[in-house]
Coordinates of C-alpha atoms in Angstrom, one line a residue:
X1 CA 0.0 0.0 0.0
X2 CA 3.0 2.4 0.8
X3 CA 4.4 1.9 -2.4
X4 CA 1.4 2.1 -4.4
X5 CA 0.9 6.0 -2.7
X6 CA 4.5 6.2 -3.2
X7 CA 3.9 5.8 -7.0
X8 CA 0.8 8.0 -7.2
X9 CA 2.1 10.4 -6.2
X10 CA 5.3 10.2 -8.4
X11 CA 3.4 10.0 -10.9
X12 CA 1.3 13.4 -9.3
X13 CA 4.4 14.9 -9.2
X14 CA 5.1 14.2 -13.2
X15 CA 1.8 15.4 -14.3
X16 CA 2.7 18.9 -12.8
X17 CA 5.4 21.3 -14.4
X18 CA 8.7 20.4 -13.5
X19 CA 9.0 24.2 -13.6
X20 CA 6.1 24.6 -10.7
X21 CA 7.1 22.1 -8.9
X22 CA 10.7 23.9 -8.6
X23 CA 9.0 27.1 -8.1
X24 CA 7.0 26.1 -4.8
X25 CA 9.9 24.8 -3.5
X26 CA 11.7 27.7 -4.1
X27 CA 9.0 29.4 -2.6
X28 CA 9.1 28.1 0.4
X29 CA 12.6 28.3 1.0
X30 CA 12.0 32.2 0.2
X31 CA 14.3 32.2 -2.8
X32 CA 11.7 34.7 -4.6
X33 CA 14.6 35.0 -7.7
X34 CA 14.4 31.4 -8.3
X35 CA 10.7 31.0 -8.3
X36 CA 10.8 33.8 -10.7
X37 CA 12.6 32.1 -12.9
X38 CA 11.4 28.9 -12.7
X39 CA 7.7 30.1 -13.5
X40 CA 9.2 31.8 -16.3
X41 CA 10.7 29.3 -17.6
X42 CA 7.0 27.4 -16.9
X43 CA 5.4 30.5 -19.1
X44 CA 8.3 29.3 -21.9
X45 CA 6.2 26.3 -22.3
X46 CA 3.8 28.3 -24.1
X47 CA 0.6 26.5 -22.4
X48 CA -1.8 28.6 -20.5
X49 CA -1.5 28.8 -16.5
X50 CA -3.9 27.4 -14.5
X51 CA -5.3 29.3 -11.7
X52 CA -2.8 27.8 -9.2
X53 CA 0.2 28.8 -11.5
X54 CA -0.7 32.2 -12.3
X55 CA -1.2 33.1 -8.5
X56 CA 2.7 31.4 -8.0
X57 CA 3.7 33.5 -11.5
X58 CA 2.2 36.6 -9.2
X59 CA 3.7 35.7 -6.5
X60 CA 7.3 35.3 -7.6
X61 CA 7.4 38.7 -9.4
X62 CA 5.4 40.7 -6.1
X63 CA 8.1 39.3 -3.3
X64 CA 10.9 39.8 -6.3
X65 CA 10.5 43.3 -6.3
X66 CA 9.1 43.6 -2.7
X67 CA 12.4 42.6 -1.4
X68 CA 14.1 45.1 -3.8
X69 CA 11.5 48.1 -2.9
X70 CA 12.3 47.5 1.0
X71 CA 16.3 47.8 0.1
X72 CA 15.9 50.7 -1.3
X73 CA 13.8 52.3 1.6
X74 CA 16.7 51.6 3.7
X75 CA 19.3 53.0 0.5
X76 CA 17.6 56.5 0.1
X77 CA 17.3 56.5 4.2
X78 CA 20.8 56.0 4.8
X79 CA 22.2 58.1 1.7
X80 CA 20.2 60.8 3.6
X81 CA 21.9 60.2 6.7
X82 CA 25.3 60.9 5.3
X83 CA 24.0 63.7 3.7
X84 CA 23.0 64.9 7.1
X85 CA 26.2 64.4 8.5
X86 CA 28.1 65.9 5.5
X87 CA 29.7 62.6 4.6
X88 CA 30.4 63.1 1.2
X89 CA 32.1 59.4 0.7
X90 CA 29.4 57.4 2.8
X91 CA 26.8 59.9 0.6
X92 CA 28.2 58.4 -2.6
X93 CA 28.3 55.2 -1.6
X94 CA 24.8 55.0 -0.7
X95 CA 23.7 56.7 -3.8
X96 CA 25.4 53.7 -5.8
X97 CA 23.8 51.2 -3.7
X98 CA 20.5 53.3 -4.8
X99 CA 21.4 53.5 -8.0
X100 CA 21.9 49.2 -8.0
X101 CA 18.8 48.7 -6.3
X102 CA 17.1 50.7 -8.7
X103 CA 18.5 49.1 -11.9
X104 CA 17.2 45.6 -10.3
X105 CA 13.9 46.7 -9.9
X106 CA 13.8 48.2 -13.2
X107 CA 15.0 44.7 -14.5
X108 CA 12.0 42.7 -12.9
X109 CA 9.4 44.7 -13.9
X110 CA 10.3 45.0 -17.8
X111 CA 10.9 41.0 -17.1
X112 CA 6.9 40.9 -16.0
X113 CA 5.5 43.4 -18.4
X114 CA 7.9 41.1 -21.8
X115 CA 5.8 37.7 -20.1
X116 CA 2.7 39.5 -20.1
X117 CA 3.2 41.4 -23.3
X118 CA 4.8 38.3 -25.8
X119 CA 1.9 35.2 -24.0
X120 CA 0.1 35.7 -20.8
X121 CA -2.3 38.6 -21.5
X122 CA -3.0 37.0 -25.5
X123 CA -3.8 33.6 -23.8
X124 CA -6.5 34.8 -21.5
X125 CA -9.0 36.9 -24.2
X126 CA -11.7 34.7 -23.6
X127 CA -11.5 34.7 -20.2
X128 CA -12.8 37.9 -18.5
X129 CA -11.6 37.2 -14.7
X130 CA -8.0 36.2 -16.2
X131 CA -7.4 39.0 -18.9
X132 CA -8.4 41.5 -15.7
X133 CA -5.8 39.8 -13.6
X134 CA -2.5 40.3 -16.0
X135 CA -3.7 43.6 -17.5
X136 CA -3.9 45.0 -14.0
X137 CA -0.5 42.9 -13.5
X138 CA 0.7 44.9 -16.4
X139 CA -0.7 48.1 -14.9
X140 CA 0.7 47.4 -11.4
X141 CA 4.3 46.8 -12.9
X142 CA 4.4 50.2 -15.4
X143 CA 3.0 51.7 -11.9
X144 CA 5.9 50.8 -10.5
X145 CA 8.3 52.1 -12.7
X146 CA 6.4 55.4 -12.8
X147 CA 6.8 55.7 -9.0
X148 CA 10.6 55.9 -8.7
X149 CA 12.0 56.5 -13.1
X150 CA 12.3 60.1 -14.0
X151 CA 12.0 62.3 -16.8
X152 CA 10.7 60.7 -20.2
X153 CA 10.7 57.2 -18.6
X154 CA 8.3 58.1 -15.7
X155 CA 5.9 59.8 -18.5
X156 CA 6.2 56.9 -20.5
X157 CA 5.3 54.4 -17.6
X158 CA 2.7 56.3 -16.1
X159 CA 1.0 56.5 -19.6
X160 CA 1.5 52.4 -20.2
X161 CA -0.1 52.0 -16.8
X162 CA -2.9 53.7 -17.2
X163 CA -3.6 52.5 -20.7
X164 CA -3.4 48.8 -18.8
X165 CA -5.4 49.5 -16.3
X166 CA -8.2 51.1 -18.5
X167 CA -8.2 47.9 -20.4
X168 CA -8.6 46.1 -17.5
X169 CA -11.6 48.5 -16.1
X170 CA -13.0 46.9 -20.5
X171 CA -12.4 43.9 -19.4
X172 CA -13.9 43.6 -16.0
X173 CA -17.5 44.2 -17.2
X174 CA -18.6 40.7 -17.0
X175 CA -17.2 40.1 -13.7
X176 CA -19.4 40.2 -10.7
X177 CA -18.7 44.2 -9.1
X178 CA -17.6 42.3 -5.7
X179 CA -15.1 39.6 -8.0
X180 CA -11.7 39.8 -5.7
X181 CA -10.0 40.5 -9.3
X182 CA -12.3 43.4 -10.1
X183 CA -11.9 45.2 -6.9
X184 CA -8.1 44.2 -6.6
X185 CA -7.8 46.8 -9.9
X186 CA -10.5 49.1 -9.2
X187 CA -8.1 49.4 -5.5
X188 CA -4.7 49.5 -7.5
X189 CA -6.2 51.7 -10.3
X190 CA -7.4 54.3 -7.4
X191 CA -3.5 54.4 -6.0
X192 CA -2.2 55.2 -9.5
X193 CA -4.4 57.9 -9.9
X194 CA -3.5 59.3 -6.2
X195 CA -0.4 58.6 -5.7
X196 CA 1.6 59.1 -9.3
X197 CA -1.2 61.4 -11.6
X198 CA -1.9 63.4 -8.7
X199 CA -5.1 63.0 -9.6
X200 CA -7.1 62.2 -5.9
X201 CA -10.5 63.2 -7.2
X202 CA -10.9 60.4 -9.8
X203 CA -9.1 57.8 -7.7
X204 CA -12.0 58.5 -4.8
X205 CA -14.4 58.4 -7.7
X206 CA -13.0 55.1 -8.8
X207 CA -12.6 53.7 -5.2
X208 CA -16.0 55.2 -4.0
X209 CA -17.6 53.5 -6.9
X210 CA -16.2 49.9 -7.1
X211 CA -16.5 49.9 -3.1
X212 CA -20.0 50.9 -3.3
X213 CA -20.9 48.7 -6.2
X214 CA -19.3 45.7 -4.7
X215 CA -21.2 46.1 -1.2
X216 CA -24.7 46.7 -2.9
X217 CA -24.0 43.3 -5.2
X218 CA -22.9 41.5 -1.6
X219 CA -26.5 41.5 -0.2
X220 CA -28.0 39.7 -2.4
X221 CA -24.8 37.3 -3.0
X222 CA -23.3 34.9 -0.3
X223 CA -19.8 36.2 -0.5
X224 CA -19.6 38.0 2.6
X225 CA -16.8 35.6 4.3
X226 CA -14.6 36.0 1.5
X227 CA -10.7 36.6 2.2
X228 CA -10.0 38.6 -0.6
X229 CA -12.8 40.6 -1.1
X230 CA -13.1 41.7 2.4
X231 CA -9.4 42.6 2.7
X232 CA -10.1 44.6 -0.8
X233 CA -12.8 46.1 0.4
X234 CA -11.2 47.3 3.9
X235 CA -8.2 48.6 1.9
X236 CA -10.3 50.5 -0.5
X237 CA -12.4 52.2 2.6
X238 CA -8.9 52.9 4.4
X239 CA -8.0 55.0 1.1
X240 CA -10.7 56.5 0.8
X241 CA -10.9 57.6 4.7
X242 CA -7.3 59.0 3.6
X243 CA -7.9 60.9 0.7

C-alpha cells in the first residue's frame, strides 16, 4: 500500500510542471529570484496557467520586487543620513547602492510586463476574470516604474499603466462588481491615480464606486466571508478615509 501511494504520487508529481514544482519549493525556502525564474521558464512552455500557477507567476514577481522596494527604503534612508552628517564618501556610496537597487527593480518589472506582453495577456482573451488579472499585472508593474524613473521614462510608464489599467476597467465588465480580481484593480487603479497622476479626485471616484458597487452586489450574494474581497474592500475604505 505504501508503495502504491509512493507511485501515485510520483506520478502526481510528473503530471505537474517540472517548472512549478521547482517554483514552490523555491518558494518556500523564500528564494523569490528562483521562483521567478522557474515560472518563467514554466510560461516558456507556451501552455496557458492554471489558476494555481498564475497566482505562483504573481507571487514570484510581487516578493521579487518587494524585497528590492524595501532595500531601497533603507538606501535612500541612509544616503540621507550621510547627507545629514556631510559625509560626502558614505553619501556616494549610498547613492550607488540606490542607484543598483534601482536598476534591479527596473529589470524585474520589464521581465513581467515582456511575459505578459509576448503570451500571458493574449492567452486569457476569452476569459474575463484572467485577462483582468494580468492587465492590471501589467498596470501594477508600469506603476511601478512610474513611481521611482524620472523624466521621459516616468511619462512613458505612467501612460502604459494607465492604458493597462483602462483595459482592465473593458475587461472587468462581466465580472461580478464584488469579483476579488475586479476590486483588486479598481483598488490599485485608485492608488495610481493618487499617488503618481496626482489625480485624488478620480481615484475617490473610482474607489467610491467599485467599493459601493461591490457592497450593494454583496446583499444579495453569499460572499460575505470571503478573504480577498473583504481585505479589498477594507483597503479601499482605508484609502478613501485618507484621501
Amino acid at each position: 500500500q505504501k508503495r502504491q501511494w509512493q507511485e501515485e504520487a510520483a506520478r502526481g508529481a510528473m503530471a505537474e510542471s517540472r517548472s512549478v514544482v521547482l517554483a514552490k519549493v523555491a518558494e518556500r525556502a523564500e528564494l523569490f529570484d528562483d521562483m521567478k525564474d522557474f515560472m518563467k521558464e514554466r510560461v516558456a512552455e507556451m501552455r496557458p496557467l492554471n489558476r494555481e500557477e498564475r497566482d505562483l507567476f504573481s507571487a514570484a514577481f510581487k516578493n521579487c520586487f518587494s524585497m528590492r522596494r524595501n532595500s531601497l527604503r533603507v538606501a535612500v534612508q541612509r544616503e540621507k543620513e550621510e547627507s545629514d552628517d556631510r559625509n560626502e564618501a558614505g553619501q556616494n556610496l549610498a547613492a550607488g547602492f540606490v542607484t543598483k537597487v534601482e536598476a534591479e527593480m527596473e529589470y524585474i518589472c520589464n521581465e513581467a510586463i515582456k511575459q505578459l506582453d509576448d503570451f500571458l495577456i493574449a492567452t486569457a482573451e476569452h476569459d474575463p476574470e484572467e485577462k483582468t488579472f494580468f492587465l492590471k499585472m501589467k498596470g501594477d508593474y508600469y506603476r511601478y516604474l512610474a513611481e521611482f524613473a524620472a523624466g521621459d521614462k516616468k511619462i512613458h510608464a505612467a501612460e502604459q499603466a494607465r492604458s493597462a489599467y483602462q483595459l482592465g476597467l473593458e475587461a472587468y465588465t462581466d465580472l461580478p462588481a464584488y469579483n476579488p480580481v475586479r476590486l483588486g484593480l479598481a483598488l490599485n487603479f485608485s492608488v495610481f491615480q493618487h499617488e503618481v497622476l496626482n489625480h485624488t479626485d478620480a481615484a475617490v471616484y473610482t474607489a467610491t464606486t467599485a467599493y459601493q458597487s461591490a457592497v450593494a452586489a454583496l446583499e444579495t450574494e453569499d460572499y460575505r466571508d470571503d478573504i480577498d474581497v473583504n481585505t479589498t474592500l477594507s483597503l479601499l475604505k482605508d484609502n478613501l478615509a485618507l484621501w
